[in-house]
Amino acid sequence: MKKQLQPIDAESLLHEHEFKKTPLRIMLLEVLSLSPTPLPVAKLIRKTKKLAADPATIYRALNAFVEAGMVHALTVDKTKVLYELVQEKIHNHHIVCDTCSAVESIPFCIKTIDQQAIKVSRQFNKVHSHQLAFVGTCRKCIRALR
Amino acid sequence: MKKQLQPIDAESLLHEHEFKKTPLRIMLLEVLSLSPTPLPVAKLIRKTKKLAADPATIYRALNAFVEAGMVHALTVDKTKVLYELVQEKIHNHHIVCDTCSAVESIPFCIKTIDQQAIKVSRQFNKVHSHQLAFVGTCRKCIRALR
DNA sequence: TACTAATTGCAAATGGTTTGCATTTGTATA
DNA sequence: TATACAAATGCAAACCATTTGCAATTAGTA
């Protein structure tokens, strides 16, 4: 039930999507693939600081990845954008802590809800995907509140 | 099955939450209550232009409403924040057009999924709520694409 | 090895949102 | 109804994450 955290073959993935292979892009994809949670840009900058890449370059890489469908940009609250590698066969939903904003990925999916959505909507007759996020309080915060 | 669009009693709602009753706040709540879809700030500014309120004041009012739990701030994509009035008894989910970003509210809810989330998460033992958004293509865009 | 287009770094611009502060307004109280 | 005080507002400035322009560098291909 736990998400497998195998580092992906970043170079192949880049090649597959016709991206040039650069140290930053490789490291970004590897960091994303090894993270059990979606990551904000700030954390990606920290995790790639070895390369001292310009933030602009990191933003450009991430936007390109999202555009290519390799990475999913997820917004759990107003401001924070989180990035996560798109892994086929793992359709993630998320659970967000309402106290510390921690995000955890949940590798489970209710297949039938897409169909239900179609039934209740008049304006849409085709549903491609859905995003489901749960809001709760994580154990750490519950403990801290005691 | 269609969401009822009755204008709420904005003045009572403000009083209930110990907010002072000002023209802008009343109009904001009324506009929100009459909208079948969650609204971005830009649209709220347009819809209240009669009052010529400063954007800063509108942001302050919305943030206060969200903090008080009267309004729900919803982010469907990276940048756009949409505001919708919290109506008891109507737990909305949403469907978003991947072409024009139109958002429609869906007054339906699968009660059981909160429980399922708990079962698959080790870090969270309490789920307060969930947000579900569907992504599809609306009829208008499908027509336009032909 | 040389060529070409893509990628990067740097600095500046962008734009939505927030903040500080003086003024105005709403509301509770006398 | 008048008074008083905290709350709300307008304005301008600050903020800050993200984007953009451009020149220099780098990766892929022959």
Coordinates of C-alpha atoms in Angstrom, one line a residue, chain B residues 57-122:
Chain B
T57 CA -10.5 46.5 1.1
I58 CA -12.0 43.7 -0.9
Y59 CA -9.1 41.5 -0.2
R60 CA -9.3 42.3 3.5
A61 CA -13.0 41.5 3.5
L62 CA -12.6 38.2 1.7
N63 CA -9.7 37.1 4.0
A64 CA -11.8 38.0 7.0
F65 CA -14.7 36.0 5.6
V66 CA -12.5 33.0 5.0
E67 CA -11.0 33.2 8.4
A68 CA -14.5 33.3 9.9
G69 CA -15.5 30.3 7.9
M70 CA -18.2 32.2 6.0
V71 CA -16.5 31.9 2.7
H72 CA -14.4 29.1 1.2
A73 CA -11.3 29.9 -0.8
L74 CA -10.8 27.4 -3.6
T75 CA -7.8 27.0 -5.8
V76 CA -8.4 25.1 -9.0
D77 CA -5.2 25.9 -10.7
K78 CA -1.9 27.4 -9.8
T79 CA -2.9 31.0 -9.8
K80 CA -6.6 31.6 -9.6
V81 CA -8.3 31.7 -6.2
L82 CA -12.0 31.4 -6.3
Y83 CA -14.3 32.4 -3.5
E84 CA -17.6 30.8 -2.6
L85 CA -20.1 31.3 0.1
V86 CA -20.2 28.5 2.6
Q87 CA -23.8 27.2 2.7
E88 CA -24.7 24.7 5.3
K89 CA -26.4 21.7 3.8
I90 CA -24.7 22.3 0.5
H91 CA -21.3 20.6 0.3
N92 CA -20.0 21.5 -3.0
H93 CA -17.6 19.9 -5.3
H94 CA -16.5 21.4 -8.5
I95 CA -15.9 20.7 -12.1
V96 CA -13.3 22.7 -14.0
C97 CA -13.0 23.1 -17.8
D98 CA -9.5 22.3 -18.9
T99 CA -9.8 24.6 -21.9
C100 CA -11.5 27.8 -20.6
S101 CA -11.1 27.2 -16.9
A102 CA -14.9 27.6 -16.3
V103 CA -15.8 26.2 -12.9
E104 CA -19.2 24.8 -12.0
S105 CA -20.3 23.7 -8.6
I106 CA -21.7 20.2 -8.1
P107 CA -24.0 19.8 -5.1
F108 CA -23.2 16.2 -4.6
C109 CA -20.9 14.4 -2.2
I110 CA -19.7 10.9 -1.5
K111 CA -19.9 10.7 2.3
T112 CA -17.9 7.5 2.6
I113 CA -14.6 8.7 1.1
D114 CA -13.5 10.5 4.3
Q115 CA -13.5 7.2 6.0
Q116 CA -11.6 5.6 3.2
A117 CA -8.9 8.2 3.4
I118 CA -8.4 7.5 7.1
K119 CA -7.9 3.8 6.4
V120 CA -5.1 4.5 3.9
S121 CA -3.2 7.1 5.8
R122 CA -1.0 6.4 8.7

